[in-house]
Amino acid sequence: RPLYGEADAGRIWHRTAKKQLVQTQGFTQSEFDPCYFFKKYSDGLRVDFILYVDDCWMADTGSAQADNDLRIFRDRFKLTLQKKPKQFLGMNIDMRDDGGVKISAAAYVKAKAETYLPKPLEECPLYDTDLLPRRS
């Protein structure tokens, strides 16, 4: 039945997706975060799955089994797959060629800066901090 527009659509979707992941596909739901699911394969590889409202994030260690689990979940719910997403839950995502992932809040910071700074962010001075690598 259609979920959008229902007062408890998020709860229904999460319950349905959880049933698919845990009971059908053998994932384990985190005891600390109900949106996080994971699965360890017999070859030592693993897959991590984050489910938040109608957004999902899946990361794995290069396992064909993980690709199959994604295909099963995607086919069950007719999901659209983005191999290199640019955003997830308001965060900027940079999928690097070496397999790394850079997550930042650049768009959020820029929007807040445009709202609250007296001049454009690009005109503001940059300062080094212990958290950032030194600029040359």
C-alpha atoms as an extended CHARMM CRD file, in Angstrom:
* protein
*
       136  EXT
         1         1  ARG       CA              0.0000000000        0.0000000000        0.0000000000  PROA      1               0.0000000000
         2         2  PRO       CA              1.2740000000        3.5500000000       -0.6030000000  PROA      2               0.0000000000
         3         3  LEU       CA              3.1380000000        5.0730000000        2.3290000000  PROA      3               0.0000000000
         4         4  TYR       CA              3.6760000000        8.6890000000        1.3360000000  PROA      4               0.0000000000
         5         5  GLY       CA              1.2220000000       10.9850000000        3.0710000000  PROA      5               0.0000000000
         6         6  GLU       CA              0.5650000000        8.5690000000        5.9170000000  PROA      6               0.0000000000
         7         7  ALA       CA              1.2540000000        9.9520000000        9.3900000000  PROA      7               0.0000000000
         8         8  ASP       CA              3.3460000000        6.9180000000       10.3050000000  PROA      8               0.0000000000
         9         9  ALA       CA              4.9190000000        6.3250000000        6.8740000000  PROA      9               0.0000000000
        10        10  GLY       CA              8.4830000000        6.4920000000        8.2320000000  PROA      10              0.0000000000
        11        11  ARG       CA              7.7630000000        3.9120000000       10.9220000000  PROA      11              0.0000000000
        12        12  ILE       CA              6.0360000000        1.5680000000        8.4620000000  PROA      12              0.0000000000
        13        13  TRP       CA              8.8850000000        1.8610000000        5.9490000000  PROA      13              0.0000000000
        14        14  HSD       CA             11.5560000000        1.2720000000        8.6000000000  PROA      14              0.0000000000
        15        15  ARG       CA              9.7160000000       -1.7620000000        9.9780000000  PROA      15              0.0000000000
        16        16  THR       CA              9.3020000000       -3.2120000000        6.4550000000  PROA      16              0.0000000000
        17        17  ALA       CA             12.9330000000       -2.5740000000        5.4590000000  PROA      17              0.0000000000
        18        18  LYS       CA             14.1840000000       -3.9520000000        8.7940000000  PROA      18              0.0000000000
        19        19  LYS       CA             12.2060000000       -7.1470000000        8.2550000000  PROA      19              0.0000000000
        20        20  GLN       CA             13.7490000000       -7.5260000000        4.7900000000  PROA      20              0.0000000000
        21        21  LEU       CA             17.2870000000       -6.8500000000        6.0030000000  PROA      21              0.0000000000
        22        22  VAL       CA             17.2310000000       -8.8430000000        9.2480000000  PROA      22              0.0000000000
        23        23  GLN       CA             14.8030000000      -11.7000000000        8.6900000000  PROA      23              0.0000000000
        24        24  THR       CA             15.2110000000      -12.2550000000        4.9620000000  PROA      24              0.0000000000
        25        25  GLN       CA             18.7890000000      -11.2060000000        4.2360000000  PROA      25              0.0000000000
        26        26  GLY       CA             20.5050000000      -12.0290000000        7.5370000000  PROA      26              0.0000000000
        27        27  PHE       CA             21.7280000000       -8.5690000000        8.5460000000  PROA      27              0.0000000000
        28        28  THR       CA             22.2090000000       -7.6110000000       12.1820000000  PROA      28              0.0000000000
        29        29  GLN       CA             20.6320000000       -4.4050000000       13.4560000000  PROA      29              0.0000000000
        30        30  SER       CA             22.8580000000       -2.3330000000       15.7400000000  PROA      30              0.0000000000
        31        31  GLU       CA             21.7600000000       -2.2970000000       19.3520000000  PROA      31              0.0000000000
        32        32  PHE       CA             22.9570000000        1.3210000000       19.5810000000  PROA      32              0.0000000000
        33        33  ASP       CA             21.5260000000        2.8340000000       16.3740000000  PROA      33              0.0000000000
        34        34  PRO       CA             18.3150000000        1.4190000000       14.8890000000  PROA      34              0.0000000000
        35        35  CYS       CA             19.2080000000        2.9070000000       11.4850000000  PROA      35              0.0000000000
        36        36  TYR       CA             22.4560000000        0.9230000000       11.1900000000  PROA      36              0.0000000000
        37        37  PHE       CA             22.6060000000       -2.6570000000        9.9140000000  PROA      37              0.0000000000
        38        38  PHE       CA             25.6480000000       -4.7820000000        9.1310000000  PROA      38              0.0000000000
        39        39  LYS       CA             26.5150000000       -8.2210000000        7.8590000000  PROA      39              0.0000000000
        40        40  LYS       CA             29.7600000000      -10.1840000000        8.1240000000  PROA      40              0.0000000000
        41        41  TYR       CA             30.4070000000      -12.7670000000        5.4380000000  PROA      41              0.0000000000
        42        42  SER       CA             32.1700000000      -16.1060000000        5.8630000000  PROA      42              0.0000000000
        43        43  ASP       CA             35.1920000000      -14.8210000000        3.8850000000  PROA      43              0.0000000000
        44        44  GLY       CA             35.7700000000      -12.0740000000        6.4920000000  PROA      44              0.0000000000
        45        45  LEU       CA             34.3680000000       -9.2490000000        4.3810000000  PROA      45              0.0000000000
        46        46  ARG       CA             31.4750000000       -7.1350000000        5.5900000000  PROA      46              0.0000000000
        47        47  VAL       CA             28.8060000000       -4.7020000000        4.4740000000  PROA      47              0.0000000000
        48        48  ASP       CA             27.4120000000       -1.7230000000        6.3740000000  PROA      48              0.0000000000
        49        49  PHE       CA             23.9360000000       -0.3920000000        5.6640000000  PROA      49              0.0000000000
        50        50  ILE       CA             22.4050000000        2.8520000000        6.9450000000  PROA      50              0.0000000000
        51        51  LEU       CA             18.6800000000        3.3740000000        6.5540000000  PROA      51              0.0000000000
        52        52  TYR       CA             17.2950000000        6.8050000000        7.3880000000  PROA      52              0.0000000000
        53        53  VAL       CA             13.7190000000        7.6320000000        6.3900000000  PROA      53              0.0000000000
        54        54  ASP       CA             13.8200000000        7.1050000000        2.6090000000  PROA      54              0.0000000000
        55        55  ASP       CA             17.5940000000        7.3300000000        2.1690000000  PROA      55              0.0000000000
        56        56  CYS       CA             19.9750000000        4.3830000000        2.3220000000  PROA      56              0.0000000000
        57        57  TRP       CA             23.7590000000        4.2020000000        2.3590000000  PROA      57              0.0000000000
        58        58  MET       CA             25.6340000000        0.9860000000        1.7760000000  PROA      58              0.0000000000
        59        59  ALA       CA             29.3890000000        0.4970000000        2.0120000000  PROA      59              0.0000000000
        60        60  ASP       CA             31.2870000000       -2.7390000000        1.6980000000  PROA      60              0.0000000000
        61        61  THR       CA             34.8030000000       -4.1090000000        1.4520000000  PROA      61              0.0000000000
        62        62  GLY       CA             34.5150000000       -5.1830000000       -2.1710000000  PROA      62              0.0000000000
        63        63  SER       CA             32.4620000000       -8.3140000000       -1.7340000000  PROA      63              0.0000000000
        64        64  ALA       CA             30.4210000000       -9.9340000000       -4.5060000000  PROA      64              0.0000000000
        65        65  GLN       CA             28.1160000000      -11.1520000000       -1.7160000000  PROA      65              0.0000000000
        66        66  ALA       CA             27.4880000000       -7.5350000000       -0.6970000000  PROA      66              0.0000000000
        67        67  ASP       CA             26.6760000000       -6.6600000000       -4.3080000000  PROA      67              0.0000000000
        68        68  ASN       CA             24.1550000000       -9.5100000000       -4.3040000000  PROA      68              0.0000000000
        69        69  ASP       CA             22.6080000000       -8.3130000000       -1.0200000000  PROA      69              0.0000000000
        70        70  LEU       CA             22.2640000000       -4.8230000000       -2.4760000000  PROA      70              0.0000000000
        71        71  ARG       CA             20.6440000000       -6.2350000000       -5.6190000000  PROA      71              0.0000000000
        72        72  ILE       CA             18.1280000000       -8.2170000000       -3.5330000000  PROA      72              0.0000000000
        73        73  PHE       CA             17.2130000000       -5.1840000000       -1.4210000000  PROA      73              0.0000000000
        74        74  ARG       CA             17.0680000000       -2.8770000000       -4.4580000000  PROA      74              0.0000000000
        75        75  ASP       CA             14.8650000000       -5.2870000000       -6.4180000000  PROA      75              0.0000000000
        76        76  ARG       CA             12.5350000000       -5.8420000000       -3.4480000000  PROA      76              0.0000000000
        77        77  PHE       CA             11.8380000000       -2.1200000000       -3.0690000000  PROA      77              0.0000000000
        78        78  LYS       CA             12.4910000000       -0.8330000000       -6.6110000000  PROA      78              0.0000000000
        79        79  LEU       CA             15.2150000000        1.5470000000       -5.4390000000  PROA      79              0.0000000000
        80        80  THR       CA             17.4290000000        3.7790000000       -7.5380000000  PROA      80              0.0000000000
        81        81  LEU       CA             21.1440000000        3.2020000000       -7.0600000000  PROA      81              0.0000000000
        82        82  GLN       CA             23.6760000000        6.0310000000       -7.1620000000  PROA      82              0.0000000000
        83        83  LYS       CA             27.2160000000        4.6970000000       -7.5180000000  PROA      83              0.0000000000
        84        84  LYS       CA             28.8110000000        8.0640000000       -6.6590000000  PROA      84              0.0000000000
        85        85  PRO       CA             26.3210000000       10.1340000000       -4.6550000000  PROA      85              0.0000000000
        86        86  LYS       CA             27.1140000000       13.8260000000       -4.1470000000  PROA      86              0.0000000000
        87        87  GLN       CA             24.9630000000       14.2380000000       -1.0170000000  PROA      87              0.0000000000
        88        88  PHE       CA             23.5440000000       12.0860000000        1.7650000000  PROA      88              0.0000000000
        89        89  LEU       CA             21.3710000000       13.4470000000        4.5880000000  PROA      89              0.0000000000
        90        90  GLY       CA             22.5280000000       16.9920000000        3.8810000000  PROA      90              0.0000000000
        91        91  MET       CA             26.2210000000       16.0730000000        3.9130000000  PROA      91              0.0000000000
        92        92  ASN       CA             28.5100000000       16.5350000000        0.9240000000  PROA      92              0.0000000000
        93        93  ILE       CA             29.9970000000       13.2650000000       -0.3110000000  PROA      93              0.0000000000
        94        94  ASP       CA             33.1620000000       12.9240000000       -2.3780000000  PROA      94              0.0000000000
        95        95  MET       CA             33.7640000000        9.3600000000       -3.5900000000  PROA      95              0.0000000000
        96        96  ARG       CA             37.4880000000        9.2190000000       -4.3440000000  PROA      96              0.0000000000
        97        97  ASP       CA             39.0370000000        7.0580000000       -7.0400000000  PROA      97              0.0000000000
        98        98  ASP       CA             41.1180000000        5.1980000000       -4.4280000000  PROA      98              0.0000000000
        99        99  GLY       CA             37.9160000000        3.9480000000       -2.7610000000  PROA      99              0.0000000000
       100       100  GLY       CA             37.9920000000        6.5120000000        0.0330000000  PROA      100             0.0000000000
       101       101  VAL       CA             35.0340000000        8.6740000000        0.9490000000  PROA      101             0.0000000000
       102       102  LYS       CA             35.2570000000       12.2910000000        2.0630000000  PROA      102             0.0000000000
       103       103  ILE       CA             32.2430000000       13.5890000000        3.9640000000  PROA      103             0.0000000000
       104       104  SER       CA             31.8450000000       17.2810000000        4.7130000000  PROA      104             0.0000000000
       105       105  ALA       CA             29.2830000000       19.9280000000        5.4950000000  PROA      105             0.0000000000
       106       106  ALA       CA             30.5920000000       22.3990000000        2.9170000000  PROA      106             0.0000000000
       107       107  ALA       CA             27.1790000000       23.3060000000        1.4600000000  PROA      107             0.0000000000
       108       108  TYR       CA             25.7010000000       23.7870000000        4.9410000000  PROA      108             0.0000000000
       109       109  VAL       CA             28.5960000000       25.9850000000        6.0670000000  PROA      109             0.0000000000
       110       110  LYS       CA             28.3990000000       28.0700000000        2.8920000000  PROA      110             0.0000000000
       111       111  ALA       CA             24.6340000000       28.5720000000        3.3020000000  PROA      111             0.0000000000
       112       112  LYS       CA             25.0560000000       29.6540000000        6.9340000000  PROA      112             0.0000000000
       113       113  ALA       CA             27.9240000000       31.9560000000        5.9840000000  PROA      113             0.0000000000
       114       114  GLU       CA             25.8010000000       33.6260000000        3.3040000000  PROA      114             0.0000000000
       115       115  THR       CA             23.0680000000       34.1480000000        5.8860000000  PROA      115             0.0000000000
       116       116  TYR       CA             25.1620000000       35.4640000000        8.7710000000  PROA      116             0.0000000000
       117       117  LEU       CA             28.4530000000       36.9110000000        7.4850000000  PROA      117             0.0000000000
       118       118  PRO       CA             28.6250000000       40.5720000000        6.4440000000  PROA      118             0.0000000000
       119       119  LYS       CA             30.5240000000       39.6800000000        3.2500000000  PROA      119             0.0000000000
       120       120  PRO       CA             30.8780000000       36.6320000000        0.9710000000  PROA      120             0.0000000000
       121       121  LEU       CA             32.7160000000       33.6910000000        2.4960000000  PROA      121             0.0000000000
       122       122  GLU       CA             35.3540000000       33.8310000000       -0.2450000000  PROA      122             0.0000000000
       123       123  GLU       CA             36.3590000000       37.3180000000        0.9650000000  PROA      123             0.0000000000
       124       124  CYS       CA             36.8930000000       36.1780000000        4.5580000000  PROA      124             0.0000000000
       125       125  PRO       CA             40.4310000000       35.3390000000        5.7230000000  PROA      125             0.0000000000
       126       126  LEU       CA             41.4690000000       31.7220000000        6.1920000000  PROA      126             0.0000000000
       127       127  TYR       CA             43.0690000000       30.5720000000        9.4250000000  PROA      127             0.0000000000
       128       128  ASP       CA             45.0060000000       27.3840000000       10.0760000000  PROA      128             0.0000000000
       129       129  THR       CA             43.7890000000       25.2080000000       12.9140000000  PROA      129             0.0000000000
       130       130  ASP       CA             45.1840000000       22.0620000000       14.4780000000  PROA      130             0.0000000000
       131       131  LEU       CA             42.3360000000       20.1660000000       12.8120000000  PROA      131             0.0000000000
       132       132  LEU       CA             43.2660000000       21.0530000000        9.2420000000  PROA      132             0.0000000000
       133       133  PRO       CA             46.4820000000       20.3070000000        7.3130000000  PROA      133             0.0000000000
       134       134  ARG       CA             48.7000000000       23.3400000000        6.8350000000  PROA      134             0.0000000000
       135       135  ARG       CA             48.1970000000       25.2770000000        3.5890000000  PROA      135             0.0000000000
       136       136  SER       CA             51.2800000000       26.0900000000        1.5100000000  PROA      136             0.0000000000
